[in-house]
PDB file of C-alpha atoms in Angstrom:
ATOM      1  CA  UNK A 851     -10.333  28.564  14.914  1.00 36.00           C
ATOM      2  CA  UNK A 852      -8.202  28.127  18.222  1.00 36.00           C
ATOM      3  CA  UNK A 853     -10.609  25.296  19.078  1.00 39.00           C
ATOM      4  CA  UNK A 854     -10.158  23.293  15.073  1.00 38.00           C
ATOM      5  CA  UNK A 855      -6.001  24.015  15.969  1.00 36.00           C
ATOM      6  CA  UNK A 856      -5.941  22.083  19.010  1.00 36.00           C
ATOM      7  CA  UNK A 857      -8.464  19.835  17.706  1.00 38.00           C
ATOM      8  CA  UNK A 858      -6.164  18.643  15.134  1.00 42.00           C
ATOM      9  CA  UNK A 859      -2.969  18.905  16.928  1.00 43.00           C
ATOM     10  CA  UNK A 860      -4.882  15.790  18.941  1.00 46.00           C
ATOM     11  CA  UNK A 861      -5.276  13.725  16.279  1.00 48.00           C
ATOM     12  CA  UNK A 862      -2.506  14.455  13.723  1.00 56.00           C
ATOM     13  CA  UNK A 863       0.973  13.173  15.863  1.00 61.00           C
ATOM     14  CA  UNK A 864       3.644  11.702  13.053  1.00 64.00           C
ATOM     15  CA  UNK A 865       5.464  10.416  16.250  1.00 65.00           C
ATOM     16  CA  UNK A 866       4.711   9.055  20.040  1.00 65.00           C
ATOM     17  CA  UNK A 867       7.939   8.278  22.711  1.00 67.00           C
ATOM     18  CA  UNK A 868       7.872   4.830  23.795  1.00 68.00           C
ATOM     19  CA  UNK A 869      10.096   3.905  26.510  1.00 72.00           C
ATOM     20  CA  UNK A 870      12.402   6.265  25.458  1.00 72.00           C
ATOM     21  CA  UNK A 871      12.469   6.079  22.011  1.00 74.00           C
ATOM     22  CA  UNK A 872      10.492   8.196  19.115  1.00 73.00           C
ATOM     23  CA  UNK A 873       7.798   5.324  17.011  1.00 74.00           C
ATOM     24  CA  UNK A 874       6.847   6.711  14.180  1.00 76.00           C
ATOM     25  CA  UNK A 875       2.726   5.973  14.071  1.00 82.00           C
ATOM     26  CA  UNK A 876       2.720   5.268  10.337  1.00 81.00           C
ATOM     27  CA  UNK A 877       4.976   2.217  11.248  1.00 83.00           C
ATOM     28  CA  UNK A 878       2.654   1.472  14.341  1.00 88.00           C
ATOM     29  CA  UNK A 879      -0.085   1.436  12.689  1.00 91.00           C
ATOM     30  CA  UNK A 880       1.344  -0.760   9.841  1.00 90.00           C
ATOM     31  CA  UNK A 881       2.620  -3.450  12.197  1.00 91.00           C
ATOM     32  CA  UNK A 882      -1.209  -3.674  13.695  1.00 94.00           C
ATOM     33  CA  UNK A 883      -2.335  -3.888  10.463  1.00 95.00           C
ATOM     34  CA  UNK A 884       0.266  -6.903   9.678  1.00 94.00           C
ATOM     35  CA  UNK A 885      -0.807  -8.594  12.676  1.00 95.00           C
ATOM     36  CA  UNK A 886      -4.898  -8.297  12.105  1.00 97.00           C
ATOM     37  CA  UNK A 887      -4.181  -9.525   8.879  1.00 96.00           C
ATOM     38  CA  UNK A 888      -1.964 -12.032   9.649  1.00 96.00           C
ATOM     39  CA  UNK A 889      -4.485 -13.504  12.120  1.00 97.00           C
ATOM     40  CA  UNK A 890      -7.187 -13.261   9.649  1.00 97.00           C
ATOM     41  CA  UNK A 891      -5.842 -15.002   7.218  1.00 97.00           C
ATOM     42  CA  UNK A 892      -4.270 -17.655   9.261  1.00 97.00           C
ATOM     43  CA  UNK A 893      -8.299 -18.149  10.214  1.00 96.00           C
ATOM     44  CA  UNK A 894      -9.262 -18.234   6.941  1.00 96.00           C
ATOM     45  CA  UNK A 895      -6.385 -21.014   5.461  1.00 96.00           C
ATOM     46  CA  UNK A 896      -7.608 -22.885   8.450  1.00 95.00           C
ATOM     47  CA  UNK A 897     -11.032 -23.222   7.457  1.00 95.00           C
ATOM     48  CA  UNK A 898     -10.094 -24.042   4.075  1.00 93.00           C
ATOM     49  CA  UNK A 899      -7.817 -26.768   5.469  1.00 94.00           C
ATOM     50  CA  UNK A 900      -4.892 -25.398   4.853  1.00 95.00           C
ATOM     51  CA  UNK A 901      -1.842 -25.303   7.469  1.00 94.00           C
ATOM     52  CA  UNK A 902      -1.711 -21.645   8.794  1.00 94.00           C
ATOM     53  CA  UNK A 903       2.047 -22.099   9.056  1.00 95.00           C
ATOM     54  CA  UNK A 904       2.877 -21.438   4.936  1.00 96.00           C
ATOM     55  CA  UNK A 905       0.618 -18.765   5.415  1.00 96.00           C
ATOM     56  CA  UNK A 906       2.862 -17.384   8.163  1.00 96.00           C
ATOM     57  CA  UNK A 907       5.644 -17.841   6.109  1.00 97.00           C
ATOM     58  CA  UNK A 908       4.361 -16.349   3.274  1.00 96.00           C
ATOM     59  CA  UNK A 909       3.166 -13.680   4.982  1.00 95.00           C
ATOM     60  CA  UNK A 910       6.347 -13.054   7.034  1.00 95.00           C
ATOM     61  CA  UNK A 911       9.041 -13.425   3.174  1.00 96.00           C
ATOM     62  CA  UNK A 912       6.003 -11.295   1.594  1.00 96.00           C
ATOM     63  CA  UNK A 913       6.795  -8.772   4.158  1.00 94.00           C
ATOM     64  CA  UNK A 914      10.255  -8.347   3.454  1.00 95.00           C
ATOM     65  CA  UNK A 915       9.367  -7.770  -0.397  1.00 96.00           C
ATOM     66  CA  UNK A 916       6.878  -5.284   0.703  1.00 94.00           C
ATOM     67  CA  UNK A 917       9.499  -3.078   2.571  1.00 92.00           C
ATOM     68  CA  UNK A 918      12.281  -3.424  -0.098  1.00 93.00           C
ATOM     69  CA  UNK A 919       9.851  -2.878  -3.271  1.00 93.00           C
ATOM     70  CA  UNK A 920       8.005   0.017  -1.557  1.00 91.00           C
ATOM     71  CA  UNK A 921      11.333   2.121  -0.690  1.00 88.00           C
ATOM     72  CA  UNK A 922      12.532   1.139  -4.312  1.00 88.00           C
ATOM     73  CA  UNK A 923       9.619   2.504  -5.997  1.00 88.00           C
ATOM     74  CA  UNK A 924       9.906   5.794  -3.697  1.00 84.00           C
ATOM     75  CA  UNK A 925      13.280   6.416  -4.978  1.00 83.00           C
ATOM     76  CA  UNK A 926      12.181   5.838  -8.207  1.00 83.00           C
ATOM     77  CA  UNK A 927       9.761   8.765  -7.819  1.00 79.00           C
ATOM     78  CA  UNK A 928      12.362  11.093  -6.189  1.00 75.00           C
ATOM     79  CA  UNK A 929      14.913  10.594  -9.435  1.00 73.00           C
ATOM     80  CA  UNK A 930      15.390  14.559  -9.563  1.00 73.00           C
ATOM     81  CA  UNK A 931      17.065  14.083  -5.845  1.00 73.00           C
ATOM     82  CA  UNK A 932      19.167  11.268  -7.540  1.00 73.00           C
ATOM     83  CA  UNK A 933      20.138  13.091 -10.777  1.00 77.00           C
ATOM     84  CA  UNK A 934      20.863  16.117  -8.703  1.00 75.00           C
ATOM     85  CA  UNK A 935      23.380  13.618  -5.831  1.00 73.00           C
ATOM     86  CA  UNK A 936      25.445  12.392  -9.135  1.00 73.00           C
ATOM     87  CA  UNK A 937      26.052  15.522 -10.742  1.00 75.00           C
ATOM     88  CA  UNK A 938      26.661  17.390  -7.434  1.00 74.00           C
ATOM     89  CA  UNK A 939      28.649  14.129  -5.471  1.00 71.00           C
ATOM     90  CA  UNK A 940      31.723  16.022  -4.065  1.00 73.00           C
ATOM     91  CA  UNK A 941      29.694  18.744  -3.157  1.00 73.00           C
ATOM     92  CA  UNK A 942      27.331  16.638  -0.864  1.00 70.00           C
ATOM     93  CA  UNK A 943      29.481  13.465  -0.032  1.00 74.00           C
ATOM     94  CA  UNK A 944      32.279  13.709   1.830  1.00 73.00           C
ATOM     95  CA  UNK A 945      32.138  10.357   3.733  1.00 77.00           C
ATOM     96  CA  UNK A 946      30.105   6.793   4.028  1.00 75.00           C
ATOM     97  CA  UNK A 947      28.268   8.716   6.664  1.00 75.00           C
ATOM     98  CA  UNK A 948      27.404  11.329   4.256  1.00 71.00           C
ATOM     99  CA  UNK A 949      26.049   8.547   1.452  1.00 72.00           C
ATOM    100  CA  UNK A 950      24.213   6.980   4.193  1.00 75.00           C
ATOM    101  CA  UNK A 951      22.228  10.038   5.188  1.00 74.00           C
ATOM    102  CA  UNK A 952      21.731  11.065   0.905  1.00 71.00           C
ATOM    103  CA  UNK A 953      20.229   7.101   0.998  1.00 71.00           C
ATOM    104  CA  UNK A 954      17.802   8.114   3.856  1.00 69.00           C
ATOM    105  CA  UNK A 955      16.313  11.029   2.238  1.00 68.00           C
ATOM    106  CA  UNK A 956      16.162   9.251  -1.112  1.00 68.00           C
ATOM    107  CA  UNK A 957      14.492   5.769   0.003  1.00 70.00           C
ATOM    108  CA  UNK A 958      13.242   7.493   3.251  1.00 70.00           C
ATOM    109  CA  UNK A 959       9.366   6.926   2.527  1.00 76.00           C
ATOM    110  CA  UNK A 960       7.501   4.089   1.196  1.00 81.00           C
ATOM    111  CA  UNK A 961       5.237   4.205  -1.927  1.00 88.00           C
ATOM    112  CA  UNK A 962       2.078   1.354  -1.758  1.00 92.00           C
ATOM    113  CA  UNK A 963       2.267   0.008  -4.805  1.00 94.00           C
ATOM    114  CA  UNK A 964       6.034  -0.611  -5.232  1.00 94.00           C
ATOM    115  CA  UNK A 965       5.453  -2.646  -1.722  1.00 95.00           C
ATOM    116  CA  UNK A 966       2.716  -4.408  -3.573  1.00 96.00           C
ATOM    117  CA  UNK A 967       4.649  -5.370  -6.153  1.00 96.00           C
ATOM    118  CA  UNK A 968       7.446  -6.405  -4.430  1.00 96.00           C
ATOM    119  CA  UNK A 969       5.244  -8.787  -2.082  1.00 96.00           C
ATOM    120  CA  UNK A 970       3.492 -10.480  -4.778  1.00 97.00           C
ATOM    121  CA  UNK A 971       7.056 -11.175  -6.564  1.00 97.00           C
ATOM    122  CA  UNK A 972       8.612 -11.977  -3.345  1.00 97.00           C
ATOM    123  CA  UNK A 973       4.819 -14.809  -2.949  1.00 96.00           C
ATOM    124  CA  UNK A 974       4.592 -15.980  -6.261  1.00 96.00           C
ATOM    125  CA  UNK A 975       8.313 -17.155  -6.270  1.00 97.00           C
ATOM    126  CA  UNK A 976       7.901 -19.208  -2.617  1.00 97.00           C
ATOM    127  CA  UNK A 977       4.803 -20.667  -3.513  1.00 96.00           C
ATOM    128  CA  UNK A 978       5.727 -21.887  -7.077  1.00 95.00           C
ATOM    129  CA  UNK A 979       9.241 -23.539  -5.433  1.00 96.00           C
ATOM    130  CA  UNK A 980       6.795 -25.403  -2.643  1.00 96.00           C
ATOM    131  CA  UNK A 981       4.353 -26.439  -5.383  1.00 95.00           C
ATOM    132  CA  UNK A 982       1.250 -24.314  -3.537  1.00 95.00           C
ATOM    133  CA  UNK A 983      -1.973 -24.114  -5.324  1.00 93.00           C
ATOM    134  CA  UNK A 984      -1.148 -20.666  -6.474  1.00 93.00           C
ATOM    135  CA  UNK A 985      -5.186 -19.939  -6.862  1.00 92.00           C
ATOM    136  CA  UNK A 986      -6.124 -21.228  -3.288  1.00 94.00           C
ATOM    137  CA  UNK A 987      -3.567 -19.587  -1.426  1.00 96.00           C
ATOM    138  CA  UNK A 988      -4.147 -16.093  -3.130  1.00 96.00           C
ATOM    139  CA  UNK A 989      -7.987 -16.361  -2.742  1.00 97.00           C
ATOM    140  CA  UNK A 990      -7.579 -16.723   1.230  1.00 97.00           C
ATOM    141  CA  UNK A 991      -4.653 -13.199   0.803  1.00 97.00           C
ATOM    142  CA  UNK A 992      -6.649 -10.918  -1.343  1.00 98.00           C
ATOM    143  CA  UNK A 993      -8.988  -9.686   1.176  1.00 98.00           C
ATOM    144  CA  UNK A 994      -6.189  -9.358   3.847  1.00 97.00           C
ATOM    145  CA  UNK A 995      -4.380  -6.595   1.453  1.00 98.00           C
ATOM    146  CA  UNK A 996      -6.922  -3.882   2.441  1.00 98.00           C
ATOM    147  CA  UNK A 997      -7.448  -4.807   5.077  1.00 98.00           C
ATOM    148  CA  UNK A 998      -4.078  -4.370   6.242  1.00 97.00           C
ATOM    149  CA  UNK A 999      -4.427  -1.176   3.907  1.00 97.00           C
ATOM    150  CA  UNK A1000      -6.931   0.053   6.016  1.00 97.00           C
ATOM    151  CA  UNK A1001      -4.912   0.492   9.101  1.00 96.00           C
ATOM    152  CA  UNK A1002      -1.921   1.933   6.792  1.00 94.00           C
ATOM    153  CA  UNK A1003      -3.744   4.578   5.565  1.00 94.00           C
ATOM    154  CA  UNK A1004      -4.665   5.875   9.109  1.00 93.00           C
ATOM    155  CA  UNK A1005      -1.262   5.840   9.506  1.00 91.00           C
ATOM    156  CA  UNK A1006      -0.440   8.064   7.059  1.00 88.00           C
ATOM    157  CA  UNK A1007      -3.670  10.666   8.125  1.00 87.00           C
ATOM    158  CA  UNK A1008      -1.905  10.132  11.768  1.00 85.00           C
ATOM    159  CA  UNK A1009       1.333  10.983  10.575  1.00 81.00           C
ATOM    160  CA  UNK A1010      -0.180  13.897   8.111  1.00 79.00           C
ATOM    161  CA  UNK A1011       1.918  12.342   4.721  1.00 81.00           C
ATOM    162  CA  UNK A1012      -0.124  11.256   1.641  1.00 84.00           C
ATOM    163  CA  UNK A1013      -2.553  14.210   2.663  1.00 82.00           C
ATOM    164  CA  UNK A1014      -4.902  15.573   0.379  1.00 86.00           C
ATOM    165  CA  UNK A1015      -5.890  18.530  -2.135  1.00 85.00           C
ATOM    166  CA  UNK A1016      -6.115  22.544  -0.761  1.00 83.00           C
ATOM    167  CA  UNK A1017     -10.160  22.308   0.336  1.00 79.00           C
ATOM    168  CA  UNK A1018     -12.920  24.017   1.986  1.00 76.00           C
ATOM    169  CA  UNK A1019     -13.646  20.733   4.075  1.00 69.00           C
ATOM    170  CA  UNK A1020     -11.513  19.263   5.710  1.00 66.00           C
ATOM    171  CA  UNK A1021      -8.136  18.655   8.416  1.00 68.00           C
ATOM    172  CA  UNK A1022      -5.104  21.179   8.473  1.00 64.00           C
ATOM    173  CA  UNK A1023      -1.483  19.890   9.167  1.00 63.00           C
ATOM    174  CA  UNK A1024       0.127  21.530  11.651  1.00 55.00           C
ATOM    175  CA  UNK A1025       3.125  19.339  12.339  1.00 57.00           C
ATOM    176  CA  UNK A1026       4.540  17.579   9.338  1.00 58.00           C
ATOM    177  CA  UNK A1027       8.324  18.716  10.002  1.00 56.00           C
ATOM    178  CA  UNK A1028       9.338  17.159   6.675  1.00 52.00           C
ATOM    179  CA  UNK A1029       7.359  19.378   4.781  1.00 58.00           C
ATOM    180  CA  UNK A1030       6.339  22.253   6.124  1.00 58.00           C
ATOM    181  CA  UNK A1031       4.753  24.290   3.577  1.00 60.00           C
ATOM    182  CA  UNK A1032       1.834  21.838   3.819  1.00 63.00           C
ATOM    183  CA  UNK A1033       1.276  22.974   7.041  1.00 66.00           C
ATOM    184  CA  UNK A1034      -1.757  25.315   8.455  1.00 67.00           C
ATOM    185  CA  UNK A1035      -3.110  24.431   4.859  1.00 74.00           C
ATOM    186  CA  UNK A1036      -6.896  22.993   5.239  1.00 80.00           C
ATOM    187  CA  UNK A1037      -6.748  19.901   3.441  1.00 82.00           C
ATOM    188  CA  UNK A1038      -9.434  16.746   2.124  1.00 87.00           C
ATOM    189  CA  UNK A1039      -8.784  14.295   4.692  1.00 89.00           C
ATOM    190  CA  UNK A1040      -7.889  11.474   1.606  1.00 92.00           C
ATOM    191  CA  UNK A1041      -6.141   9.419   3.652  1.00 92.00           C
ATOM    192  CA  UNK A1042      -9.411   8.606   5.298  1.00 93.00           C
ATOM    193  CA  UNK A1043     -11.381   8.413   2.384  1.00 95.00           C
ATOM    194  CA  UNK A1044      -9.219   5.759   1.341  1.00 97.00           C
ATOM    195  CA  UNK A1045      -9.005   3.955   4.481  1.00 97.00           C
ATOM    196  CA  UNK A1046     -12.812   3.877   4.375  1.00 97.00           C
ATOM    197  CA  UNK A1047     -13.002   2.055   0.587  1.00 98.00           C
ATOM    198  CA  UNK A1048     -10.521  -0.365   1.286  1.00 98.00           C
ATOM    199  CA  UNK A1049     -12.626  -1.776   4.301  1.00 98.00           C
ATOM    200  CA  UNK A1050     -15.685  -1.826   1.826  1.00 98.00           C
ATOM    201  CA  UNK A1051     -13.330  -3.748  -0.355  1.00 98.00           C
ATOM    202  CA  UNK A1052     -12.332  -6.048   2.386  1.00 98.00           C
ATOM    203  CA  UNK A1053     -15.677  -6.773   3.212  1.00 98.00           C
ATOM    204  CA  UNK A1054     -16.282  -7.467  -0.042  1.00 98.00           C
ATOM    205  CA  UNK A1055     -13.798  -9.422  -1.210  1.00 98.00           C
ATOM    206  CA  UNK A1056     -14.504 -11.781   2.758  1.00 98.00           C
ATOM    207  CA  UNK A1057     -17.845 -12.314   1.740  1.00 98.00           C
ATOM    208  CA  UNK A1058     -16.720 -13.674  -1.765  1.00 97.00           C
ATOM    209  CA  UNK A1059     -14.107 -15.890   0.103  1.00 97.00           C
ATOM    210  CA  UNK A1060     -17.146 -17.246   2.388  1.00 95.00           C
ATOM    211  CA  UNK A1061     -19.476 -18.158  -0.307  1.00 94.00           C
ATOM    212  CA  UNK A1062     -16.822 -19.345  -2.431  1.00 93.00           C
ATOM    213  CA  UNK A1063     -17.480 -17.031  -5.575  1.00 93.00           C
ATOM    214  CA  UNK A1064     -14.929 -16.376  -8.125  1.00 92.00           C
ATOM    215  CA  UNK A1065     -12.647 -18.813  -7.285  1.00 91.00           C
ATOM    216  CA  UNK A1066      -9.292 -18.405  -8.400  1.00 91.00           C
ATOM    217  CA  UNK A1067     -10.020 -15.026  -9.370  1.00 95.00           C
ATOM    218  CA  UNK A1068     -10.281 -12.945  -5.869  1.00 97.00           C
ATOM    219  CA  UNK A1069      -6.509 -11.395  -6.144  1.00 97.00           C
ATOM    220  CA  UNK A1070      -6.770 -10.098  -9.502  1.00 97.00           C
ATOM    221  CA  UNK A1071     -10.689  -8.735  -8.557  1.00 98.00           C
ATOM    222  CA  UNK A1072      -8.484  -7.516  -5.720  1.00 98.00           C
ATOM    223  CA  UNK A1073      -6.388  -5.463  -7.959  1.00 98.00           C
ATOM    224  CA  UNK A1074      -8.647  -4.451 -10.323  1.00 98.00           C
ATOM    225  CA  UNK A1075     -11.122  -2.820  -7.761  1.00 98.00           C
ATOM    226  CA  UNK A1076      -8.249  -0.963  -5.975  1.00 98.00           C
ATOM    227  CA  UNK A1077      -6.274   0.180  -9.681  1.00 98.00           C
ATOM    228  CA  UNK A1078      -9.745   1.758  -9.771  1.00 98.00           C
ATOM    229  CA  UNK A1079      -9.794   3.374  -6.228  1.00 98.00           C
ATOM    230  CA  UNK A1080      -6.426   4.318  -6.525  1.00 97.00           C
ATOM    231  CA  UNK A1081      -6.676   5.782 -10.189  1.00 96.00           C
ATOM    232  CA  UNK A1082      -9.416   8.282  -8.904  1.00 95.00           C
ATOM    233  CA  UNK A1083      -8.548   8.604  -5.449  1.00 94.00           C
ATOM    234  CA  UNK A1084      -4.951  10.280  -6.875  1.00 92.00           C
ATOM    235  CA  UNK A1085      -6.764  13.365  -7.530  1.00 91.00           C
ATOM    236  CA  UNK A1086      -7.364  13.885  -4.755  1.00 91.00           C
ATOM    237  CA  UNK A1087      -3.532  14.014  -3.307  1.00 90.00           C
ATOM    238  CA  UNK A1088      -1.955  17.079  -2.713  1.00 84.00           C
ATOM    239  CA  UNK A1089       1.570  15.827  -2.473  1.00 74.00           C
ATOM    240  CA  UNK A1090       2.730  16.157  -5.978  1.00 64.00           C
ATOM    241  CA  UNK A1091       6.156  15.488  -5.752  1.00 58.00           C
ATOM    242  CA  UNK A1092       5.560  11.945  -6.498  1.00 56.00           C
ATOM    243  CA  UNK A1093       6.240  12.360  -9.882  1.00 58.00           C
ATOM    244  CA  UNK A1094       3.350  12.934 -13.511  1.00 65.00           C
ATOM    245  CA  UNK A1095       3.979  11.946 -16.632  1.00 69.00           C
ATOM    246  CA  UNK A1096       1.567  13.478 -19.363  1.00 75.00           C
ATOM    247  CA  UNK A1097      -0.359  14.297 -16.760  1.00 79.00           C
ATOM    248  CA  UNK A1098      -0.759  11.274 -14.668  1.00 87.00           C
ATOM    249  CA  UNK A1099       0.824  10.419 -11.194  1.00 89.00           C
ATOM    250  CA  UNK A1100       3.008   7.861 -11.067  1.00 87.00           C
ATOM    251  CA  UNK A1101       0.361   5.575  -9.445  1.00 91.00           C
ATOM    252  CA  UNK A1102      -2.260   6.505 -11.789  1.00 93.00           C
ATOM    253  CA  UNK A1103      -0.054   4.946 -14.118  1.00 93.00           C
ATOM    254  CA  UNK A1104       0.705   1.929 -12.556  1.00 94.00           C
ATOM    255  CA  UNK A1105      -3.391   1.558 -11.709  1.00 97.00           C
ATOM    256  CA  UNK A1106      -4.085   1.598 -15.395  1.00 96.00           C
ATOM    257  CA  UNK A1107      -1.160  -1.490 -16.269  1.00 96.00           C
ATOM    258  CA  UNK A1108      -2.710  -3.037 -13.094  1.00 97.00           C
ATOM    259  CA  UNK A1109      -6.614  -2.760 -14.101  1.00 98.00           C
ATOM    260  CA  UNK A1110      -5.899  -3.363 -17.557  1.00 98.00           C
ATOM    261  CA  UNK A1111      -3.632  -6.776 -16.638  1.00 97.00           C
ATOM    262  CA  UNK A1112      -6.328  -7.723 -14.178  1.00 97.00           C
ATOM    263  CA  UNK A1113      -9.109  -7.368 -17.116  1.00 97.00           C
ATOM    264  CA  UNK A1114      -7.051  -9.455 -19.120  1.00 96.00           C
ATOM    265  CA  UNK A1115      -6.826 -12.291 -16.387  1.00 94.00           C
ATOM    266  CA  UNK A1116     -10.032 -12.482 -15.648  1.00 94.00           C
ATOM    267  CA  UNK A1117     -11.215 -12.632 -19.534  1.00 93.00           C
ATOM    268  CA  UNK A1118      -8.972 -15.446 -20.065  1.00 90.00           C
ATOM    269  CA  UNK A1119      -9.762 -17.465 -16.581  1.00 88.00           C
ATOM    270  CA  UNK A1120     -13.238 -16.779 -17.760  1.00 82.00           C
ATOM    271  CA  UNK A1121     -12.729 -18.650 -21.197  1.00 81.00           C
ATOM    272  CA  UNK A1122     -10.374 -21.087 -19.698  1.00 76.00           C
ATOM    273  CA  UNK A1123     -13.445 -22.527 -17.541  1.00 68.00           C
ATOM    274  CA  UNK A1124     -15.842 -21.984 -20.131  1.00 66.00           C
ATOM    275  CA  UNK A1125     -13.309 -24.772 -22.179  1.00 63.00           C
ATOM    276  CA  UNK A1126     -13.344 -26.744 -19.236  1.00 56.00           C
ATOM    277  CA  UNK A1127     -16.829 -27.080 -18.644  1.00 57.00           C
ATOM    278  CA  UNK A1128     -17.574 -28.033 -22.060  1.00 57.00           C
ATOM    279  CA  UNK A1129     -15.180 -30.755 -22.025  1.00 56.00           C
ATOM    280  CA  UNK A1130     -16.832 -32.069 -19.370  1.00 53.00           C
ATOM    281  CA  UNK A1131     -20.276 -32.205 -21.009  1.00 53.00           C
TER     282      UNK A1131
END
């Protein structure tokens, strides 16, 4: 047992000190993911004869959306917290300092799909005002998602957040100073798990780019293959605070409007090719 403890206390650190300052290793792990998938997709757009550079900038605007609509959805989940800051506001705000600190433990963490969200808005807007070939462009991004998911989700097993469900196999948290009741708890190691299926799904969805298959329709297989990871991978998650409705997290909810909008897409890109050939006859 002394031997799993220290074991774990190796690989579990939610922080390292670089050059005098505390990184958070979710974040560092986040920015290598930008960057491999940044330079993967700049390769890709290259082959395809595209100029890497609107990928860059796409990437770089998508980014910002990503931060904003992942801390938005977060709060969203924590609206107890917000409910209880309105009716309570004298008792817990006595200055802009004060506000400022009730913001950070509101929109403090990051929820995946709000980021999602927000980066596709923040992409779909740029490319439609430059005129991009909104198929083409999001063929050569959908395997860079998760693959850049990959390297998030370490993060969070790193940083012991997003962990998993009380089981017999498994990783305990000994350090999570945010929450420590979910400490010296044995946990499924979900983070992992899910790290795992989204580099399956990015070599998946890079083999479908290199043969050219499904053209025009690799973002939306994108998000219908991970609404389905996601969906079933939920319960599996131990932190519950997230927020249910009738039973469901709040990202088992979103995966089912995701899959179900994704179905819907491909149906009618199916159909709308179908039409096409046949006019062509």
């Amino acid at each position: 047992m002394v031997q799993e403890v220290i074991f774990l206390e190796k690989i579990m650190f939610p922080t390292f000190d670089l050059l005098g300052k505390t990184i958070p290793t979710y974040a560092l792990m986040s920015l290598i993911g930008i960057f491999v998938c940044g330079i993967y997709i700049c390769k890709k757009a290259k082959q395809k004869g595209y100029d890497e550079n609107n990928f860059i900038i796409i990437l770089l605007l998508s980014s910002i959306g990503v931060f904003f609509g992942g801390h938005i959805l977060y709060a969203i989940t924590r609206f107890d917290l917000i409910i209880k800051l309105f009716s309570n506001w004298n008792t817990y705000v006595h200055s802009f300092w004060d506000f400022i600190e009730c913001a950070k433990l509101i929109c403090g963490g990051s929820v995946f799909y709000g980021g999602l969200i927000g980066g596709m808005i923040v992409g779909f807007i740029y490319c439609k005002k430059k005129h991009y070939n909104l198929s083409d462009y999001s063929d050569i991004i959908a395997p860079g998602i998760p693959l850049f998911h990959f390297f998030g989700r370490i993060g969070c097993f790193l940083g012991g957040c997003c962990y998993g469900i009380e089981s017999s196999f498994g990783f305990t948290v000994h350090n999570n100073q945010l929450l420590p009741s979910v400490n010296d708890v044995q946990r499924f190691p979900v983070q992992l798990l899910e790290s795992l299926l989204n580099l399956i799904l990015f070599f998946i969805l890079a083999y479908l780019l290199k043969k050219e298959l499904l053209k025009g329709k690799l973002f939306a297989t994108y998000l219908l293959s991970y609404s389905v990871i996601r969906f079933f991978d939920e319960f599996l998650r131990g932190d519950t605070y997230r927020g249910f409705l009738l039973g469901l997290s709040t990202s088992q909810i979103i995966s089912i409007f995701i899959f179900v909008c994704s179905i819907i897409y491909l149906i009618y890109q199916g159909k709308k090719n179908n039409t096409h050939r046949k006019t062509h006859l």
